[in-house]
């Protein structure tokens, strides 16, 4: 009896499902062969992944980055700061976007490292010690000058730097541990424990340098101008005082009125310059202190140590996946063979 179209029958669907059993009985050898081949391929891939041991370096940190509306900050004193919190590159999702930029990783590659007492650029350390990693075979021997910066590089060096940076962008992750805390974690996974350790520290230093150079750029320029003004006033003061002392030595008993007027004028100039110089020194020191307040403080909560943590490989997933793919491939192949035979018979 035919069921109405809107009526559901469990028995009907169970019967349709049981039709698979004769299909498996008929083709079990082919299905078993495909599953075994797929499982073997998956096992081989897992073996090579197991041989490639990975080392993980993790650093937990917080960044105290003062906002633009800090009343004691230099930028606020001079009206240079933006009162919106969005100007802070470590807040409102700006940090997550910042760590995606290649410039962070390029700068980290050009930062010097202390490799067991020897200072060298990280990129040179990488080229000298880790070109055995297949990804870096093409940059072997392409060393950089010790005081290299991005703007002074040749086109070939920029290409090499971009190539290396793309690798570290893939193996470096930044994560905020909880929305309720300000703790963040940088995690690096490479085939070498020293490489993981050095890179985790270097990329964190690169972020700090970028913040300092961008957040305090105007303030630092003003402090530099104030420093030059202090130097100029000091030179003028020393010159006037020297001239006054020399004039006094030459005219110990002042008789002429013109000489007395000259001495009084030099004394007045010296007093005025002394006042300006003292005020400039005071402002210069205050502004340097305010600039220091604008600089972020990176608090390392938990640092990575050598030897770093080894990531154990978990066996099984690729083997099971390969087995299923092998069996499904045989099913698809048998279906196309049957369709092809029916086509020939027709």
Short mmCIF file of N, CA and C in Angstrom, two decimals, residues 53-186:
data_model
loop_
_atom_site.label_atom_id
_atom_site.label_comp_id
_atom_site.label_asym_id
_atom_site.label_seq_id
_atom_site.Cartn_x
_atom_site.Cartn_y
_atom_site.Cartn_z
N UNK A 53 59.35 17.89 15.44
CA UNK A 53 58.98 18.34 16.78
C UNK A 53 58.84 19.86 16.82
N UNK A 54 57.82 20.33 17.51
CA UNK A 54 57.58 21.76 17.62
C UNK A 54 57.85 22.23 19.05
N UNK A 55 58.39 23.45 19.16
CA UNK A 55 58.69 24.03 20.47
C UNK A 55 57.90 25.32 20.62
N UNK A 56 57.25 25.45 21.76
CA UNK A 56 56.36 26.58 22.00
C UNK A 56 56.94 27.49 23.08
N UNK A 57 56.97 28.80 22.79
CA UNK A 57 57.37 29.81 23.77
C UNK A 57 56.18 30.72 24.02
N UNK A 58 55.83 30.91 25.29
CA UNK A 58 54.68 31.73 25.65
C UNK A 58 55.09 32.80 26.67
N UNK A 59 54.62 34.01 26.44
CA UNK A 59 54.87 35.12 27.38
C UNK A 59 53.53 35.77 27.71
N UNK A 60 53.21 35.83 29.00
CA UNK A 60 52.01 36.53 29.46
C UNK A 60 52.43 37.93 29.90
N UNK A 61 51.67 38.93 29.45
CA UNK A 61 52.08 40.31 29.73
C UNK A 61 50.86 41.23 29.77
N UNK A 62 51.08 42.39 30.33
CA UNK A 62 50.11 43.48 30.25
C UNK A 62 50.85 44.73 29.80
N UNK A 63 50.13 45.64 29.18
CA UNK A 63 50.73 46.89 28.73
C UNK A 63 49.95 48.05 29.33
N UNK A 64 50.60 48.80 30.18
CA UNK A 64 49.99 50.00 30.75
C UNK A 64 50.23 51.15 29.79
N UNK A 65 49.24 51.42 28.96
CA UNK A 65 49.38 52.47 27.95
C UNK A 65 48.48 53.63 28.32
N UNK A 66 49.01 54.72 28.87
CA UNK A 66 48.18 55.85 29.31
C UNK A 66 47.43 56.48 28.16
N UNK A 67 46.19 56.91 28.43
CA UNK A 67 45.39 57.54 27.40
C UNK A 67 45.79 58.97 27.16
N UNK A 68 45.20 59.57 26.12
CA UNK A 68 45.57 60.94 25.75
C UNK A 68 45.08 61.99 26.72
N UNK A 69 44.10 61.66 27.61
CA UNK A 69 43.56 62.67 28.51
C UNK A 69 44.20 62.62 29.88
N UNK A 70 45.42 62.15 30.00
CA UNK A 70 46.17 62.19 31.25
C UNK A 70 46.58 63.63 31.52
N UNK A 71 46.02 64.22 32.60
CA UNK A 71 46.25 65.63 32.88
C UNK A 71 47.70 65.97 33.07
N UNK A 72 48.52 65.03 33.57
CA UNK A 72 49.93 65.33 33.81
C UNK A 72 50.79 65.06 32.61
N UNK A 73 50.23 64.49 31.53
CA UNK A 73 51.03 64.13 30.37
C UNK A 73 51.43 65.34 29.55
N UNK A 74 52.52 65.20 28.88
CA UNK A 74 53.03 66.31 28.06
C UNK A 74 52.08 66.66 26.94
N UNK A 75 51.48 65.66 26.30
CA UNK A 75 50.58 65.94 25.19
C UNK A 75 49.37 66.73 25.64
N UNK A 76 48.84 66.39 26.83
CA UNK A 76 47.69 67.13 27.34
C UNK A 76 48.06 68.55 27.69
N UNK A 77 49.24 68.74 28.26
CA UNK A 77 49.69 70.09 28.63
C UNK A 77 49.78 70.99 27.40
N UNK A 78 50.15 70.42 26.28
CA UNK A 78 50.36 71.23 25.08
C UNK A 78 49.19 71.18 24.10
N UNK A 79 48.13 70.42 24.47
CA UNK A 79 46.98 70.34 23.59
C UNK A 79 47.21 69.49 22.37
N UNK A 80 48.13 68.52 22.47
CA UNK A 80 48.44 67.69 21.31
C UNK A 80 47.69 66.37 21.31
N UNK A 81 47.13 65.98 22.44
CA UNK A 81 46.57 64.65 22.57
C UNK A 81 45.12 64.61 22.12
N UNK A 82 44.70 63.45 21.66
CA UNK A 82 43.31 63.20 21.31
C UNK A 82 42.62 62.59 22.52
N UNK A 83 41.54 63.23 23.00
CA UNK A 83 40.90 62.76 24.21
C UNK A 83 40.13 61.47 24.01
N UNK A 84 39.92 61.03 22.77
CA UNK A 84 39.24 59.78 22.53
C UNK A 84 40.14 58.60 22.80
N UNK A 85 39.59 57.57 23.43
CA UNK A 85 40.40 56.41 23.78
C UNK A 85 40.85 55.66 22.54
N UNK A 86 40.20 55.88 21.40
CA UNK A 86 40.58 55.17 20.18
C UNK A 86 41.97 55.53 19.71
N UNK A 87 42.54 56.64 20.25
CA UNK A 87 43.90 57.00 19.87
C UNK A 87 44.92 56.07 20.49
N UNK A 88 44.51 55.29 21.46
CA UNK A 88 45.40 54.33 22.11
C UNK A 88 45.45 53.07 21.26
N UNK A 89 46.62 52.73 20.73
CA UNK A 89 46.72 51.59 19.81
C UNK A 89 46.61 50.26 20.53
N UNK A 90 46.52 50.26 21.86
CA UNK A 90 46.39 49.02 22.60
C UNK A 90 44.97 48.82 23.13
N UNK A 91 44.00 49.60 22.66
CA UNK A 91 42.64 49.47 23.17
C UNK A 91 41.65 49.43 22.02
N UNK A 92 40.39 49.06 22.36
CA UNK A 92 39.28 49.06 21.40
C UNK A 92 39.57 48.25 20.15
N UNK A 93 40.23 47.13 20.29
CA UNK A 93 40.51 46.28 19.14
C UNK A 93 41.66 46.74 18.29
N UNK A 94 42.24 47.90 18.60
CA UNK A 94 43.38 48.38 17.80
C UNK A 94 44.58 47.45 17.92
N UNK A 95 44.76 46.88 19.10
CA UNK A 95 45.90 45.98 19.31
C UNK A 95 45.80 44.76 18.40
N UNK A 96 44.60 44.19 18.29
CA UNK A 96 44.41 43.01 17.45
C UNK A 96 44.71 43.32 15.98
N UNK A 97 44.40 44.53 15.54
CA UNK A 97 44.70 44.91 14.17
C UNK A 97 46.19 45.22 14.00
N UNK A 98 46.79 45.78 15.04
CA UNK A 98 48.21 46.12 14.96
C UNK A 98 49.08 44.89 14.75
N UNK A 99 48.77 43.80 15.46
CA UNK A 99 49.62 42.61 15.38
C UNK A 99 49.45 41.86 14.06
N UNK A 100 48.52 42.30 13.22
CA UNK A 100 48.37 41.71 11.89
C UNK A 100 49.22 42.41 10.84
N UNK A 101 49.83 43.54 11.20
CA UNK A 101 50.59 44.33 10.24
C UNK A 101 51.99 43.75 10.05
N UNK A 102 52.44 43.60 8.80
CA UNK A 102 53.79 43.06 8.55
C UNK A 102 54.90 43.90 9.15
N UNK A 103 54.67 45.21 9.31
CA UNK A 103 55.73 46.09 9.82
C UNK A 103 56.17 45.67 11.22
N UNK A 104 55.26 45.12 12.03
CA UNK A 104 55.62 44.67 13.38
C UNK A 104 56.68 43.57 13.30
N UNK A 105 56.50 42.65 12.37
CA UNK A 105 57.40 41.51 12.26
C UNK A 105 58.70 41.89 11.54
N UNK A 106 58.61 42.82 10.61
CA UNK A 106 59.83 43.29 9.94
C UNK A 106 60.74 44.02 10.93
N UNK A 107 60.14 44.87 11.75
CA UNK A 107 60.95 45.59 12.75
C UNK A 107 61.55 44.62 13.76
N UNK A 108 60.80 43.59 14.12
CA UNK A 108 61.32 42.60 15.07
C UNK A 108 62.50 41.84 14.48
N UNK A 109 62.46 41.57 13.18
CA UNK A 109 63.57 40.88 12.52
C UNK A 109 64.84 41.73 12.51
N UNK A 110 64.68 43.05 12.52
CA UNK A 110 65.84 43.95 12.48
C UNK A 110 66.28 44.42 13.86
N UNK A 111 65.63 43.94 14.91
CA UNK A 111 66.05 44.28 16.26
C UNK A 111 67.24 43.41 16.68
N UNK A 112 68.17 43.96 17.45
CA UNK A 112 69.30 43.14 17.92
C UNK A 112 68.86 42.20 19.03
N UNK A 113 69.53 41.06 19.11
CA UNK A 113 69.26 40.09 20.17
C UNK A 113 70.57 39.79 20.89
N UNK A 114 70.45 39.32 22.11
CA UNK A 114 71.61 38.89 22.88
C UNK A 114 71.63 37.37 22.86
N UNK A 115 72.36 36.82 21.91
CA UNK A 115 72.42 35.38 21.72
C UNK A 115 73.58 34.81 22.53
N UNK A 116 73.29 34.53 23.81
CA UNK A 116 74.29 33.97 24.72
C UNK A 116 75.55 34.84 24.75
N UNK A 117 75.32 36.15 24.98
CA UNK A 117 76.43 37.08 25.13
C UNK A 117 76.88 37.75 23.85
N UNK A 118 76.36 37.34 22.70
CA UNK A 118 76.75 37.94 21.43
C UNK A 118 75.58 38.71 20.84
N UNK A 119 75.80 40.00 20.53
CA UNK A 119 74.74 40.83 19.96
C UNK A 119 74.77 40.76 18.44
N UNK A 120 73.61 40.54 17.85
CA UNK A 120 73.47 40.51 16.40
C UNK A 120 72.00 40.71 16.05
N UNK A 121 71.75 41.11 14.80
CA UNK A 121 70.38 41.27 14.35
C UNK A 121 69.69 39.91 14.33
N UNK A 122 68.40 39.91 14.64
CA UNK A 122 67.68 38.64 14.65
C UNK A 122 67.68 38.00 13.27
N UNK A 123 67.55 38.80 12.22
CA UNK A 123 67.52 38.25 10.86
C UNK A 123 68.84 37.57 10.53
N UNK A 124 69.96 38.13 11.00
CA UNK A 124 71.27 37.51 10.76
C UNK A 124 71.42 36.22 11.56
N UNK A 125 70.90 36.22 12.79
CA UNK A 125 70.90 34.99 13.59
C UNK A 125 70.10 33.91 12.89
N UNK A 126 68.97 34.30 12.33
CA UNK A 126 68.11 33.35 11.62
C UNK A 126 68.83 32.76 10.42
N UNK A 127 69.47 33.62 9.62
CA UNK A 127 70.15 33.16 8.41
C UNK A 127 71.34 32.26 8.76
N UNK A 128 72.03 32.59 9.83
CA UNK A 128 73.24 31.85 10.19
C UNK A 128 72.94 30.49 10.81
N UNK A 129 71.83 30.39 11.55
CA UNK A 129 71.60 29.19 12.36
C UNK A 129 70.41 28.34 11.93
N UNK A 130 69.49 28.89 11.15
CA UNK A 130 68.25 28.16 10.93
C UNK A 130 67.84 28.04 9.47
N UNK A 131 68.78 28.12 8.55
CA UNK A 131 68.43 27.90 7.14
C UNK A 131 68.20 26.42 6.86
N UNK A 132 68.43 25.55 7.86
CA UNK A 132 68.10 24.13 7.70
C UNK A 132 66.58 23.94 7.68
N UNK A 133 65.85 24.90 8.25
CA UNK A 133 64.39 24.87 8.12
C UNK A 133 64.05 25.12 6.65
N UNK A 134 63.29 24.23 6.07
CA UNK A 134 63.07 24.25 4.62
C UNK A 134 62.58 25.60 4.12
N UNK A 135 61.82 26.32 4.94
CA UNK A 135 61.25 27.59 4.50
C UNK A 135 62.32 28.63 4.23
N UNK A 136 63.45 28.55 4.94
CA UNK A 136 64.48 29.58 4.86
C UNK A 136 65.67 29.17 3.98
N UNK A 137 65.53 28.12 3.20
CA UNK A 137 66.64 27.68 2.36
C UNK A 137 67.04 28.74 1.34
N UNK A 138 66.07 29.51 0.86
CA UNK A 138 66.34 30.50 -0.20
C UNK A 138 67.05 31.75 0.29
N UNK A 139 67.12 31.97 1.60
CA UNK A 139 67.76 33.20 2.11
C UNK A 139 69.14 32.90 2.71
N UNK A 140 69.66 31.74 2.46
CA UNK A 140 70.96 31.35 3.02
C UNK A 140 72.05 32.28 2.52
N UNK A 141 72.84 32.84 3.44
CA UNK A 141 73.96 33.70 3.09
C UNK A 141 73.61 35.15 2.81
N UNK A 142 72.33 35.53 2.88
CA UNK A 142 71.91 36.90 2.57
C UNK A 142 71.87 37.74 3.85
N UNK A 143 73.04 38.05 4.37
CA UNK A 143 73.14 38.76 5.65
C UNK A 143 72.83 40.25 5.49
N UNK A 144 72.45 40.88 6.60
CA UNK A 144 72.10 42.30 6.64
C UNK A 144 73.18 43.07 7.41
N UNK A 145 73.38 44.36 7.08
CA UNK A 145 74.31 45.18 7.87
C UNK A 145 73.83 45.31 9.31
N UNK A 146 74.75 45.45 10.24
CA UNK A 146 74.43 45.42 11.67
C UNK A 146 73.49 46.55 12.08
N UNK A 147 73.57 47.71 11.42
CA UNK A 147 72.72 48.85 11.76
C UNK A 147 71.64 49.07 10.70
N UNK A 148 71.09 47.98 10.21
CA UNK A 148 70.09 48.07 9.14
C UNK A 148 68.76 48.58 9.68
N UNK A 149 68.06 49.37 8.85
CA UNK A 149 66.67 49.74 9.13
C UNK A 149 65.89 49.62 7.83
N UNK A 150 64.58 49.58 7.96
CA UNK A 150 63.73 49.27 6.80
C UNK A 150 63.95 50.25 5.65
N UNK A 151 64.12 51.53 5.96
CA UNK A 151 64.24 52.55 4.92
C UNK A 151 65.56 52.46 4.15
N UNK A 152 66.60 51.93 4.78
CA UNK A 152 67.93 51.90 4.14
C UNK A 152 68.21 50.61 3.40
N UNK A 153 67.26 49.68 3.37
CA UNK A 153 67.51 48.38 2.74
C UNK A 153 67.42 48.46 1.23
N UNK A 154 68.14 47.57 0.57
CA UNK A 154 68.03 47.43 -0.88
C UNK A 154 66.76 46.65 -1.21
N UNK A 155 66.40 46.63 -2.49
CA UNK A 155 65.20 45.91 -2.90
C UNK A 155 65.31 44.42 -2.59
N UNK A 156 66.49 43.86 -2.79
CA UNK A 156 66.69 42.44 -2.50
C UNK A 156 66.56 42.16 -1.00
N UNK A 157 67.11 43.05 -0.19
CA UNK A 157 67.01 42.88 1.26
C UNK A 157 65.57 43.05 1.74
N UNK A 158 64.84 43.98 1.14
CA UNK A 158 63.43 44.15 1.50
C UNK A 158 62.63 42.90 1.14
N UNK A 159 62.96 42.29 0.00
CA UNK A 159 62.28 41.06 -0.40
C UNK A 159 62.58 39.93 0.58
N UNK A 160 63.84 39.82 0.99
CA UNK A 160 64.23 38.80 1.96
C UNK A 160 63.53 39.03 3.30
N UNK A 161 63.46 40.28 3.71
CA UNK A 161 62.82 40.62 4.98
C UNK A 161 61.33 40.29 4.95
N UNK A 162 60.66 40.62 3.85
CA UNK A 162 59.23 40.32 3.72
C UNK A 162 58.99 38.81 3.71
N UNK A 163 59.90 38.08 3.07
CA UNK A 163 59.79 36.62 3.00
C UNK A 163 59.87 36.01 4.40
N UNK A 164 60.84 36.46 5.18
CA UNK A 164 61.00 35.94 6.55
C UNK A 164 59.83 36.38 7.44
N UNK A 165 59.37 37.62 7.26
CA UNK A 165 58.27 38.14 8.09
C UNK A 165 56.98 37.34 7.86
N UNK A 166 56.75 36.90 6.62
CA UNK A 166 55.54 36.14 6.32
C UNK A 166 55.51 34.82 7.09
N UNK A 167 56.68 34.22 7.30
CA UNK A 167 56.76 32.97 8.07
C UNK A 167 56.38 33.22 9.52
N UNK A 168 56.96 34.27 10.11
CA UNK A 168 56.72 34.52 11.53
C UNK A 168 55.31 35.04 11.79
N UNK A 169 54.68 35.65 10.80
CA UNK A 169 53.29 36.05 10.97
C UNK A 169 52.39 34.83 11.14
N UNK A 170 52.76 33.71 10.50
CA UNK A 170 51.95 32.50 10.57
C UNK A 170 52.13 31.76 11.89
N UNK A 171 53.34 31.80 12.46
CA UNK A 171 53.61 30.98 13.64
C UNK A 171 53.53 31.79 14.94
N UNK A 172 53.15 33.07 14.85
CA UNK A 172 53.03 33.92 16.04
C UNK A 172 51.57 34.26 16.28
N UNK A 173 51.12 34.09 17.50
CA UNK A 173 49.73 34.42 17.83
C UNK A 173 49.68 35.28 19.09
N UNK A 174 48.80 36.28 19.05
CA UNK A 174 48.53 37.13 20.21
C UNK A 174 47.09 36.89 20.63
N UNK A 175 46.90 36.71 21.90
CA UNK A 175 45.57 36.38 22.40
C UNK A 175 45.33 37.04 23.74
N UNK A 176 44.13 37.59 23.89
CA UNK A 176 43.72 38.13 25.19
C UNK A 176 43.06 37.00 25.97
N UNK A 177 43.60 36.72 27.15
CA UNK A 177 43.17 35.55 27.90
C UNK A 177 41.72 35.64 28.35
N UNK A 178 41.26 36.84 28.71
CA UNK A 178 39.90 37.00 29.20
C UNK A 178 39.45 38.43 28.98
N UNK A 179 38.14 38.60 28.72
CA UNK A 179 37.59 39.94 28.57
C UNK A 179 37.57 40.69 29.90
N UNK A 180 37.68 39.95 31.00
CA UNK A 180 37.63 40.56 32.32
C UNK A 180 38.99 41.01 32.82
N UNK A 181 40.06 40.64 32.11
CA UNK A 181 41.40 41.02 32.54
C UNK A 181 42.16 41.65 31.37
N UNK A 182 43.27 42.28 31.69
CA UNK A 182 44.10 42.90 30.66
C UNK A 182 45.28 42.02 30.27
N UNK A 183 45.30 40.78 30.76
CA UNK A 183 46.40 39.88 30.44
C UNK A 183 46.33 39.46 28.98
N UNK A 184 47.48 39.48 28.34
CA UNK A 184 47.60 39.01 26.96
C UNK A 184 48.71 37.97 26.89
N UNK A 185 48.65 37.18 25.83
CA UNK A 185 49.66 36.13 25.66
C UNK A 185 50.19 36.15 24.23
N UNK A 186 51.51 36.12 24.11
CA UNK A 186 52.12 35.92 22.80
C UNK A 186 52.67 34.50 22.79
#
